[in-house]
Amino acid sequence: MEIFPISLKLQQQPCLLVGGGHIAYRKALLLAKAGAIVDVLAPEIDANLLKLVQTSQGQYVAAAFSTDFPLKHYRLVIAATDQAQVNQAVFETCEAQNILVNSVDDPPHCRFMVPAMIDRSPLVISVASNGTSPVLSRQIRTQLESTIPHGMGKLAAFSGKWRSTVKAKIVNPDERRIFWEDLYASPFKEQVFNDNLAEAERLIELALSEWKTPKGEVYLVGAGPGDPELLTLKALRLMQQADVVIYDRLVSEPIMDLCRRDAEKIYVGKARSNHAVPQEGINALLVNYAKQGKRVCRLKGGDPFIFGRGGEEIEELFAAGVPFQVVPGITAASGCSAYAGIPLTHRDYAQSVRFLTGHLKEGSPELPWQELVYENQTLVLYMGLVGLEKICQRLIEHGQRADMPVALVSKGTTPEQKVVVGTLADIASQVSEHHIQAPTLTIIGEVVRLREQLQWQG
């Protein structure tokens, strides 16, 4: 994040615009709407801009900018001329005096940016691109405008009137957040939107009178194979309302960025022979946080019920009397094969698919080999990279063709996705050659041949 978004309170605060034309006028409109006192410094001034300056109780100074112009009492300065050298001089002078400064359409000479805004006062939403693409910011604003009801401003104002009352009744800030979330999910919001304020008052009073300390709950959420756009809507909603997020090694950073920003985040990732927290410890964390009244998101890569130990965790929650929800995720077999262009089933090549774990027990593969040697099925191995050579050998020993196609999909669905194709006879030797790293999914079967024709990603 290259910029830090803030919301400035500019009511009755002096702000300076350098420039008197239409560029300055556009910025002056925003400043005046925010309640600022707008001064303008320019040799000439547009008539509409002059009127706006006077309405804001500001002053017009009919002069060109000079480095000795007094700036110290201004909250911020905007250079809005059509002369690059003047805008640069304004920037350098403000920088020397630690004054917030913006040069219109000149990102290198900006200490702050003016974002694209959606005004639902007192609710204001801004979209910024660090000056790299203001047109894109405006397009996103347009998209958001169509999805955010105009009544949101009324809802924010109404809620503000009740804020101190709710704070006095519900002292714990975590509980207070849950109260507001539940209230906004109730008919209360629509009553405010429709100006039925008496009914809205009744509903919020009722909610306060019936308020009880909420019980903790655990959300067992599948985060999918890595691409954040593969999250389900329910997964995203629960991730953003959880008080605590307990996450695995396979949950990608972009997905973690979608969790509630102020949630407590606890890493319990497992790598081979390196468990940050043993499974028993994870189970205890889930139970303990839930019994503290927390909403806990147990975030797992892929799907929690496919080699994710989700069943073990909810058994523990059930035994402890902790409420829970399970949200399926796109498992790695489905996501990675799709992004690699390899259909797991195909009428001409595979009428069944089998998911297996490649983890070795005491260094020896423990798989039902005879059942796996079948021409028209696809085998998908999770966590099989370390034991890949032994697995390939065993399949060949039990009768599988040495030239059976195999694909390795490393870091599937992410920007770092890498796919290597070979055969049972040679795929293990390609791991080091192509620097394949975990997490890697192994796909064995004739369907792998289709990748050459169907690949579309990575």
Short mmCIF file of C-alpha atoms in Angstrom, two decimals:
data_model
loop_
_atom_site.label_atom_id
_atom_site.label_comp_id
_atom_site.label_asym_id
_atom_site.label_seq_id
_atom_site.Cartn_x
_atom_site.Cartn_y
_atom_site.Cartn_z
CA MET A 1 0.00 0.00 0.00
CA GLU A 2 1.76 3.14 -1.24
CA ILE A 3 -0.77 5.63 0.11
CA PHE A 4 -2.49 5.95 3.48
CA PRO A 5 -6.17 6.88 3.10
CA ILE A 6 -7.49 9.37 5.62
CA SER A 7 -10.60 11.55 5.89
CA LEU A 8 -9.84 15.19 6.67
CA LYS A 9 -12.23 17.40 8.63
CA LEU A 10 -11.98 20.75 6.87
CA GLN A 11 -14.95 22.63 8.28
CA GLN A 12 -13.87 26.28 8.72
CA GLN A 13 -10.29 25.35 7.90
CA PRO A 14 -8.30 27.61 5.55
CA CYS A 15 -7.21 25.93 2.30
CA LEU A 16 -5.35 27.53 -0.59
CA LEU A 17 -5.83 27.00 -4.31
CA VAL A 18 -3.05 28.27 -6.58
CA GLY A 19 -4.71 28.90 -9.92
CA GLY A 20 -7.88 30.67 -10.97
CA GLY A 21 -9.26 28.66 -13.88
CA HIS A 22 -11.59 25.71 -14.40
CA ILE A 23 -9.11 23.23 -12.90
CA ALA A 24 -9.04 25.20 -9.66
CA TYR A 25 -12.82 25.60 -9.75
CA ARG A 26 -13.38 21.80 -9.79
CA LYS A 27 -11.21 21.36 -6.71
CA ALA A 28 -12.74 24.38 -4.99
CA LEU A 29 -16.19 22.82 -5.32
CA LEU A 30 -15.05 19.79 -3.32
CA LEU A 31 -13.32 21.88 -0.65
CA ALA A 32 -16.32 24.15 -0.23
CA LYS A 33 -18.66 21.17 0.00
CA ALA A 34 -16.49 19.90 2.86
CA GLY A 35 -16.95 23.23 4.64
CA ALA A 36 -13.46 24.63 4.04
CA ILE A 37 -12.58 28.31 3.78
CA VAL A 38 -11.21 28.55 0.23
CA ASP A 39 -8.55 31.12 -0.66
CA VAL A 40 -7.34 31.51 -4.24
CA LEU A 41 -3.99 32.89 -5.40
CA ALA A 42 -3.87 33.69 -9.12
CA PRO A 43 -3.31 36.66 -11.46
CA GLU A 44 -6.84 36.17 -12.84
CA ILE A 45 -9.90 34.28 -11.57
CA ASP A 46 -12.92 32.65 -13.13
CA ALA A 47 -16.17 34.40 -12.17
CA ASN A 48 -17.77 31.21 -10.81
CA LEU A 49 -14.65 30.47 -8.77
CA LEU A 50 -14.66 33.98 -7.32
CA LYS A 51 -18.28 33.59 -6.26
CA LEU A 52 -17.51 30.26 -4.60
CA VAL A 53 -14.53 31.79 -2.75
CA GLN A 54 -16.72 34.56 -1.39
CA THR A 55 -19.45 32.10 -0.37
CA SER A 56 -16.90 30.07 1.60
CA GLN A 57 -15.75 33.26 3.37
CA GLY A 58 -12.37 32.96 1.66
CA GLN A 59 -10.21 35.55 -0.07
CA TYR A 60 -8.95 36.08 -3.59
CA VAL A 61 -5.36 37.31 -3.91
CA ALA A 62 -4.73 38.70 -7.39
CA ALA A 63 -1.07 37.76 -7.80
CA ALA A 64 1.19 35.06 -9.17
CA PHE A 65 2.65 32.48 -6.78
CA SER A 66 6.02 33.27 -5.23
CA THR A 67 8.04 31.19 -2.78
CA ASP A 68 7.73 33.85 -0.09
CA PHE A 69 3.92 33.76 -0.08
CA PRO A 70 2.79 33.00 3.53
CA LEU A 71 1.51 29.41 3.71
CA LYS A 72 1.89 28.45 7.37
CA HIS A 73 -1.73 28.88 8.42
CA TYR A 74 -3.17 26.70 5.61
CA ARG A 75 -4.30 23.14 6.32
CA LEU A 76 -3.58 22.12 2.75
CA VAL A 77 -2.63 23.62 -0.60
CA ILE A 78 -3.64 22.57 -4.11
CA ALA A 79 -1.60 23.67 -7.13
CA ALA A 80 -4.15 23.87 -9.94
CA THR A 81 -2.50 25.89 -12.68
CA ASP A 82 -1.74 24.77 -16.24
CA GLN A 83 1.95 25.61 -15.76
CA ALA A 84 4.09 22.69 -14.62
CA GLN A 85 6.89 24.87 -13.28
CA VAL A 86 4.48 26.84 -11.08
CA ASN A 87 2.91 23.66 -9.69
CA GLN A 88 6.37 22.28 -8.95
CA ALA A 89 7.36 25.46 -7.14
CA VAL A 90 4.19 25.26 -5.02
CA PHE A 91 4.99 21.64 -4.16
CA GLU A 92 8.59 22.32 -3.18
CA THR A 93 7.64 25.32 -1.05
CA CYS A 94 4.95 23.36 0.80
CA GLU A 95 7.26 20.39 1.29
CA ALA A 96 9.83 22.63 2.93
CA GLN A 97 7.16 23.78 5.40
CA ASN A 98 5.52 20.34 5.97
CA ILE A 99 2.21 21.47 4.47
CA LEU A 100 -0.03 18.93 2.74
CA VAL A 101 0.08 19.69 -0.99
CA ASN A 102 -1.49 18.33 -4.15
CA SER A 103 -0.51 19.19 -7.73
CA VAL A 104 -3.40 18.36 -10.01
CA ASP A 105 -2.63 15.49 -12.42
CA ASP A 106 1.02 15.49 -11.34
CA PRO A 107 1.55 12.54 -8.92
CA PRO A 108 5.30 13.09 -8.34
CA HIS A 109 4.47 16.52 -6.91
CA CYS A 110 1.70 15.39 -4.55
CA ARG A 111 1.84 14.70 -0.83
CA PHE A 112 -1.85 13.70 -0.95
CA MET A 113 -4.27 12.61 -3.66
CA VAL A 114 -7.86 13.68 -4.19
CA PRO A 115 -9.80 10.42 -4.70
CA ALA A 116 -12.92 9.69 -6.68
CA MET A 117 -15.76 10.05 -4.17
CA ILE A 118 -19.21 8.64 -3.54
CA ASP A 119 -21.12 11.09 -1.37
CA ARG A 120 -23.79 9.65 0.87
CA SER A 121 -23.17 12.20 3.59
CA PRO A 122 -22.31 11.67 6.34
CA LEU A 123 -21.08 8.47 4.69
CA VAL A 124 -18.35 9.23 2.14
CA ILE A 125 -16.59 6.51 0.15
CA SER A 126 -13.39 7.23 -1.74
CA VAL A 127 -11.52 5.32 -4.44
CA ALA A 128 -7.88 6.14 -5.14
CA SER A 129 -5.18 4.73 -7.41
CA ASN A 130 -2.15 6.69 -6.12
CA GLY A 131 -2.49 8.92 -9.15
CA THR A 132 -1.71 6.12 -11.58
CA SER A 133 -5.18 5.79 -13.12
CA PRO A 134 -7.76 8.42 -12.16
CA VAL A 135 -10.06 7.30 -15.00
CA LEU A 136 -10.12 3.77 -13.55
CA SER A 137 -10.91 5.20 -10.11
CA ARG A 138 -13.84 7.11 -11.58
CA GLN A 139 -15.13 4.01 -13.37
CA ILE A 140 -15.01 2.04 -10.12
CA ARG A 141 -16.82 4.89 -8.39
CA THR A 142 -19.53 4.70 -11.07
CA GLN A 143 -19.93 0.97 -10.51
CA LEU A 144 -20.19 1.45 -6.75
CA GLU A 145 -22.70 4.30 -7.15
CA SER A 146 -25.17 1.84 -8.67
CA THR A 147 -24.80 -0.66 -5.79
CA ILE A 148 -24.87 1.63 -2.74
CA PRO A 149 -28.39 2.88 -1.93
CA HIS A 150 -28.78 6.62 -1.43
CA GLY A 151 -30.43 5.79 1.87
CA MET A 152 -27.03 4.80 3.27
CA GLY A 153 -26.43 8.43 4.17
CA LYS A 154 -29.65 8.54 6.19
CA LEU A 155 -28.68 5.26 7.85
CA ALA A 156 -25.28 6.62 8.85
CA ALA A 157 -26.82 9.80 10.26
CA PHE A 158 -29.52 7.91 12.16
CA SER A 159 -26.95 5.50 13.59
CA GLY A 160 -24.79 8.42 14.68
CA LYS A 161 -27.60 9.77 16.86
CA TRP A 162 -27.77 6.44 18.68
CA ARG A 163 -24.07 5.81 18.97
CA SER A 164 -23.60 7.16 22.50
CA THR A 165 -26.71 5.34 23.77
CA VAL A 166 -25.52 2.03 22.34
CA LYS A 167 -22.02 2.63 23.70
CA ALA A 168 -23.39 3.22 27.20
CA LYS A 169 -25.51 0.07 27.06
CA ILE A 170 -22.90 -2.22 25.45
CA VAL A 171 -19.50 -1.38 26.87
CA ASN A 172 -17.46 -4.11 25.19
CA PRO A 173 -16.43 -2.85 21.71
CA ASP A 174 -16.44 -6.34 20.17
CA GLU A 175 -19.99 -6.93 21.38
CA ARG A 176 -21.00 -3.46 20.20
CA ARG A 177 -19.73 -4.26 16.70
CA ILE A 178 -21.84 -7.43 16.67
CA PHE A 179 -24.89 -5.45 17.80
CA TRP A 180 -24.59 -3.03 14.88
CA GLU A 181 -23.93 -5.83 12.38
CA ASP A 182 -27.00 -7.71 13.55
CA LEU A 183 -29.09 -4.54 13.53
CA TYR A 184 -28.08 -3.67 9.96
CA ALA A 185 -28.99 -7.21 8.88
CA SER A 186 -32.52 -6.78 10.33
CA PRO A 187 -35.57 -4.87 8.96
CA PHE A 188 -34.24 -1.79 10.79
CA LYS A 189 -32.18 -0.68 7.80
CA GLU A 190 -35.10 -0.71 5.36
CA GLN A 191 -37.21 1.31 7.79
CA VAL A 192 -34.59 4.07 7.77
CA PHE A 193 -34.28 3.90 3.97
CA ASN A 194 -38.06 4.37 3.70
CA ASP A 195 -38.12 7.23 6.25
CA ASN A 196 -40.15 5.16 8.72
CA LEU A 197 -38.08 6.62 11.52
CA ALA A 198 -40.59 5.94 14.30
CA GLU A 199 -40.50 2.23 13.47
CA ALA A 200 -36.69 2.37 13.23
CA GLU A 201 -36.57 3.92 16.70
CA ARG A 202 -38.79 1.15 18.02
CA LEU A 203 -36.61 -1.56 16.47
CA ILE A 204 -33.35 -0.21 17.84
CA GLU A 205 -34.86 0.28 21.31
CA LEU A 206 -36.17 -3.30 21.19
CA ALA A 207 -32.78 -4.64 20.07
CA LEU A 208 -31.06 -2.82 22.94
CA SER A 209 -33.56 -4.05 25.53
CA GLU A 210 -33.18 -7.66 24.38
CA TRP A 211 -29.41 -7.55 23.98
CA LYS A 212 -27.47 -10.39 25.54
CA THR A 213 -23.77 -11.13 25.44
CA PRO A 214 -23.36 -13.18 22.26
CA LYS A 215 -22.09 -16.75 22.33
CA GLY A 216 -18.91 -17.59 20.49
CA GLU A 217 -19.02 -19.46 17.21
CA VAL A 218 -16.54 -21.06 14.82
CA TYR A 219 -16.68 -20.72 11.03
CA LEU A 220 -14.80 -23.53 9.28
CA VAL A 221 -14.12 -21.83 5.96
CA GLY A 222 -12.54 -23.21 2.80
CA ALA A 223 -10.37 -20.52 1.22
CA GLY A 224 -9.90 -22.32 -2.09
CA PRO A 225 -6.59 -22.99 -3.82
CA GLY A 226 -5.22 -19.44 -3.84
CA ASP A 227 -7.02 -17.10 -6.25
CA PRO A 228 -9.15 -14.76 -4.05
CA GLU A 229 -11.80 -14.55 -6.77
CA LEU A 230 -12.59 -18.22 -6.16
CA LEU A 231 -13.87 -17.50 -2.64
CA THR A 232 -17.57 -18.09 -2.07
CA LEU A 233 -19.75 -15.14 -1.07
CA LYS A 234 -20.45 -16.74 2.29
CA ALA A 235 -16.75 -17.32 2.94
CA LEU A 236 -16.01 -13.66 2.28
CA ARG A 237 -18.85 -12.47 4.51
CA LEU A 238 -17.75 -14.60 7.46
CA MET A 239 -14.07 -13.70 6.99
CA GLN A 240 -14.99 -10.04 7.26
CA GLN A 241 -17.03 -10.37 10.43
CA ALA A 242 -14.77 -12.76 12.40
CA ASP A 243 -13.02 -11.47 15.53
CA VAL A 244 -10.24 -14.06 15.23
CA VAL A 245 -8.81 -15.70 12.10
CA ILE A 246 -6.85 -18.93 12.56
CA TYR A 247 -5.24 -19.72 9.22
CA ASP A 248 -3.09 -22.30 7.47
CA ARG A 249 0.07 -22.09 5.38
CA LEU A 250 -1.89 -22.63 2.15
CA VAL A 251 -4.08 -19.54 2.59
CA SER A 252 -2.67 -16.96 0.18
CA GLU A 253 -1.75 -13.43 1.22
CA PRO A 254 -4.36 -11.80 -1.09
CA ILE A 255 -7.04 -13.88 0.65
CA MET A 256 -5.76 -12.89 4.10
CA ASP A 257 -5.99 -9.26 3.00
CA LEU A 258 -9.76 -9.75 2.65
CA CYS A 259 -10.20 -10.65 6.31
CA ARG A 260 -11.40 -8.00 8.72
CA ARG A 261 -8.48 -5.64 9.17
CA ASP A 262 -8.62 -5.45 12.97
CA ALA A 263 -9.27 -9.16 13.55
CA GLU A 264 -6.68 -11.09 15.56
CA LYS A 265 -4.79 -13.33 13.11
CA ILE A 266 -3.11 -16.52 14.30
CA TYR A 267 -0.90 -18.60 12.02
CA VAL A 268 -1.08 -22.37 12.58
CA GLY A 269 0.41 -23.51 9.27
CA LYS A 270 1.73 -26.98 8.67
CA ALA A 271 4.65 -27.83 6.43
CA ARG A 272 6.27 -31.25 6.18
CA SER A 273 7.89 -32.06 9.56
CA ASN A 274 7.25 -28.47 10.68
CA HIS A 275 3.92 -27.84 12.36
CA ALA A 276 3.64 -24.29 13.72
CA VAL A 277 0.90 -25.55 16.05
CA PRO A 278 0.02 -29.26 16.46
CA GLN A 279 -3.53 -30.29 15.61
CA GLU A 280 -4.48 -30.71 19.26
CA GLY A 281 -3.35 -27.14 19.88
CA ILE A 282 -5.43 -25.86 16.97
CA ASN A 283 -8.49 -27.64 18.32
CA ALA A 284 -7.90 -26.06 21.74
CA LEU A 285 -7.52 -22.59 20.21
CA LEU A 286 -10.86 -22.89 18.43
CA VAL A 287 -12.67 -23.98 21.58
CA ASN A 288 -11.00 -21.44 23.89
CA TYR A 289 -11.63 -18.40 21.67
CA ALA A 290 -15.24 -19.42 21.02
CA LYS A 291 -15.87 -19.82 24.75
CA GLN A 292 -14.61 -16.25 25.20
CA GLY A 293 -17.54 -15.17 23.01
CA LYS A 294 -15.39 -14.64 19.91
CA ARG A 295 -16.44 -15.33 16.35
CA VAL A 296 -13.61 -17.48 15.06
CA CYS A 297 -12.86 -18.07 11.39
CA ARG A 298 -10.85 -21.25 10.88
CA LEU A 299 -9.50 -20.51 7.43
CA LYS A 300 -8.14 -23.44 5.43
CA GLY A 301 -6.67 -23.68 1.95
CA GLY A 302 -8.89 -25.58 -0.47
CA ASP A 303 -11.87 -27.35 1.11
CA PRO A 304 -11.87 -28.11 4.85
CA PHE A 305 -13.33 -31.60 4.37
CA ILE A 306 -10.86 -32.80 1.72
CA PHE A 307 -7.54 -33.62 3.41
CA GLY A 308 -8.04 -30.57 5.61
CA ARG A 309 -8.75 -32.23 8.98
CA GLY A 310 -11.99 -30.29 9.15
CA GLY A 311 -13.85 -33.32 10.45
CA GLU A 312 -11.45 -33.65 13.38
CA GLU A 313 -11.88 -30.01 14.30
CA ILE A 314 -15.67 -29.96 14.31
CA GLU A 315 -15.72 -33.20 16.30
CA GLU A 316 -13.83 -31.28 18.98
CA LEU A 317 -16.20 -28.32 18.70
CA PHE A 318 -19.24 -30.58 18.97
CA ALA A 319 -17.82 -32.28 22.06
CA ALA A 320 -17.21 -28.88 23.67
CA GLY A 321 -20.70 -27.59 22.82
CA VAL A 322 -19.38 -24.82 20.54
CA PRO A 323 -21.67 -23.73 17.67
CA PHE A 324 -20.07 -23.94 14.23
CA GLN A 325 -20.69 -23.48 10.53
CA VAL A 326 -18.88 -25.17 7.64
CA VAL A 327 -18.32 -23.28 4.38
CA PRO A 328 -17.04 -25.45 1.52
CA GLY A 329 -14.21 -24.17 -0.62
CA ILE A 330 -12.97 -25.05 -4.09
CA THR A 331 -10.61 -27.93 -3.47
CA ALA A 332 -7.14 -27.87 -5.05
CA ALA A 333 -7.98 -30.78 -7.37
CA SER A 334 -10.80 -28.82 -8.98
CA GLY A 335 -9.18 -25.37 -8.97
CA CYS A 336 -5.67 -26.33 -10.02
CA SER A 337 -6.76 -28.75 -12.75
CA ALA A 338 -9.11 -26.14 -14.22
CA TYR A 339 -6.42 -23.44 -14.22
CA ALA A 340 -3.97 -25.91 -15.80
CA GLY A 341 -6.43 -26.77 -18.58
CA ILE A 342 -6.78 -30.42 -17.50
CA PRO A 343 -10.36 -31.74 -17.11
CA LEU A 344 -10.44 -34.40 -14.42
CA THR A 345 -13.07 -36.40 -16.27
CA HIS A 346 -13.73 -36.76 -19.99
CA ARG A 347 -15.96 -39.21 -21.85
CA ASP A 348 -13.06 -40.36 -24.03
CA TYR A 349 -10.38 -40.63 -21.34
CA ALA A 350 -11.65 -40.89 -17.76
CA GLN A 351 -15.01 -41.87 -16.32
CA SER A 352 -13.89 -41.59 -12.70
CA VAL A 353 -11.53 -39.52 -10.58
CA ARG A 354 -9.86 -40.46 -7.31
CA PHE A 355 -8.41 -38.07 -4.71
CA LEU A 356 -5.45 -39.38 -2.71
CA THR A 357 -2.99 -38.02 -0.20
CA GLY A 358 0.65 -38.50 -1.08
CA HIS A 359 1.88 -38.25 2.49
CA LEU A 360 4.16 -41.16 3.28
CA LYS A 361 3.95 -43.20 6.45
CA GLU A 362 7.43 -43.90 7.81
CA GLY A 363 8.89 -43.21 4.36
CA SER A 364 6.73 -45.79 2.58
CA PRO A 365 3.63 -45.06 0.47
CA GLU A 366 0.49 -46.63 1.95
CA LEU A 367 -1.99 -46.64 -0.95
CA PRO A 368 -4.29 -49.32 -2.44
CA TRP A 369 -2.09 -49.78 -5.50
CA GLN A 370 -4.15 -52.45 -7.28
CA GLU A 371 -7.24 -50.22 -7.21
CA LEU A 372 -5.28 -47.33 -8.70
CA VAL A 373 -4.04 -49.12 -11.80
CA TYR A 374 -7.07 -48.53 -13.99
CA GLU A 375 -6.85 -47.10 -17.48
CA ASN A 376 -9.93 -44.87 -17.54
CA GLN A 377 -9.62 -43.00 -14.27
CA THR A 378 -7.76 -39.91 -13.14
CA LEU A 379 -5.64 -39.92 -10.00
CA VAL A 380 -5.14 -36.69 -8.10
CA LEU A 381 -2.49 -36.66 -5.38
CA TYR A 382 -2.40 -34.01 -2.70
CA MET A 383 0.88 -33.44 -0.84
CA GLY A 384 2.70 -35.97 -2.99
CA LEU A 385 5.76 -34.03 -4.05
CA VAL A 386 8.23 -35.50 -1.57
CA GLY A 387 7.22 -39.11 -2.23
CA LEU A 388 6.60 -38.65 -5.96
CA GLU A 389 9.41 -40.94 -7.16
CA LYS A 390 8.32 -43.84 -4.93
CA ILE A 391 4.67 -43.37 -5.88
CA CYS A 392 5.48 -43.50 -9.59
CA GLN A 393 7.64 -46.60 -9.08
CA ARG A 394 4.90 -48.43 -7.17
CA LEU A 395 2.27 -47.65 -9.81
CA ILE A 396 4.54 -49.03 -12.54
CA GLU A 397 5.36 -52.10 -10.42
CA HIS A 398 1.63 -52.80 -10.07
CA GLY A 399 1.03 -52.66 -13.81
CA GLN A 400 0.46 -49.05 -14.77
CA ARG A 401 2.02 -47.96 -18.08
CA ALA A 402 5.32 -46.13 -17.68
CA ASP A 403 4.23 -43.65 -20.36
CA MET A 404 1.02 -42.68 -18.50
CA PRO A 405 0.86 -38.85 -18.61
CA VAL A 406 1.45 -36.93 -15.39
CA ALA A 407 1.13 -33.21 -14.62
CA LEU A 408 2.52 -31.29 -11.68
CA VAL A 409 0.63 -28.08 -10.88
CA SER A 410 2.64 -25.92 -8.47
CA LYS A 411 0.99 -23.00 -6.67
CA GLY A 412 -2.09 -23.46 -8.81
CA THR A 413 -4.53 -20.58 -9.49
CA THR A 414 -1.99 -18.01 -8.22
CA PRO A 415 0.22 -15.70 -10.33
CA GLU A 416 3.14 -18.07 -9.52
CA GLN A 417 1.40 -21.10 -11.05
CA LYS A 418 3.75 -23.48 -12.85
CA VAL A 419 2.73 -26.64 -14.72
CA VAL A 420 5.13 -29.41 -15.76
CA VAL A 421 3.99 -32.38 -17.84
CA GLY A 422 5.75 -35.75 -18.14
CA THR A 423 5.13 -39.45 -17.66
CA LEU A 424 5.28 -41.84 -14.74
CA ALA A 425 8.77 -42.80 -15.90
CA ASP A 426 10.29 -39.33 -15.97
CA ILE A 427 8.15 -36.85 -13.97
CA ALA A 428 10.10 -37.25 -10.71
CA SER A 429 13.33 -36.18 -12.43
CA GLN A 430 11.68 -32.95 -13.59
CA VAL A 431 10.95 -31.67 -10.08
CA SER A 432 14.44 -30.32 -9.45
CA GLU A 433 14.98 -29.45 -13.11
CA HIS A 434 11.98 -27.09 -13.12
CA HIS A 435 12.33 -25.99 -9.47
CA ILE A 436 8.89 -27.27 -8.53
CA GLN A 437 7.94 -26.37 -4.96
CA ALA A 438 5.06 -27.11 -2.63
CA PRO A 439 2.14 -26.75 -2.67
CA THR A 440 2.01 -28.98 -5.75
CA LEU A 441 -0.86 -31.10 -7.02
CA THR A 442 -0.10 -34.25 -9.05
CA ILE A 443 -2.54 -35.35 -11.77
CA ILE A 444 -2.09 -38.80 -13.33
CA GLY A 445 -4.13 -39.97 -16.30
CA GLU A 446 -4.82 -39.65 -20.01
CA VAL A 447 -6.70 -36.38 -19.41
CA VAL A 448 -3.31 -34.70 -18.97
CA ARG A 449 -2.83 -34.94 -22.75
CA LEU A 450 -5.64 -32.41 -23.18
CA ARG A 451 -3.60 -29.64 -21.56
CA GLU A 452 -1.74 -28.92 -24.79
CA GLN A 453 -5.06 -28.04 -26.44
CA LEU A 454 -7.02 -26.64 -23.48
CA GLN A 455 -4.48 -24.68 -21.41
CA TRP A 456 -5.55 -21.11 -20.85
CA GLN A 457 -3.73 -20.04 -17.68
CA GLY A 458 -0.07 -20.54 -16.79
#
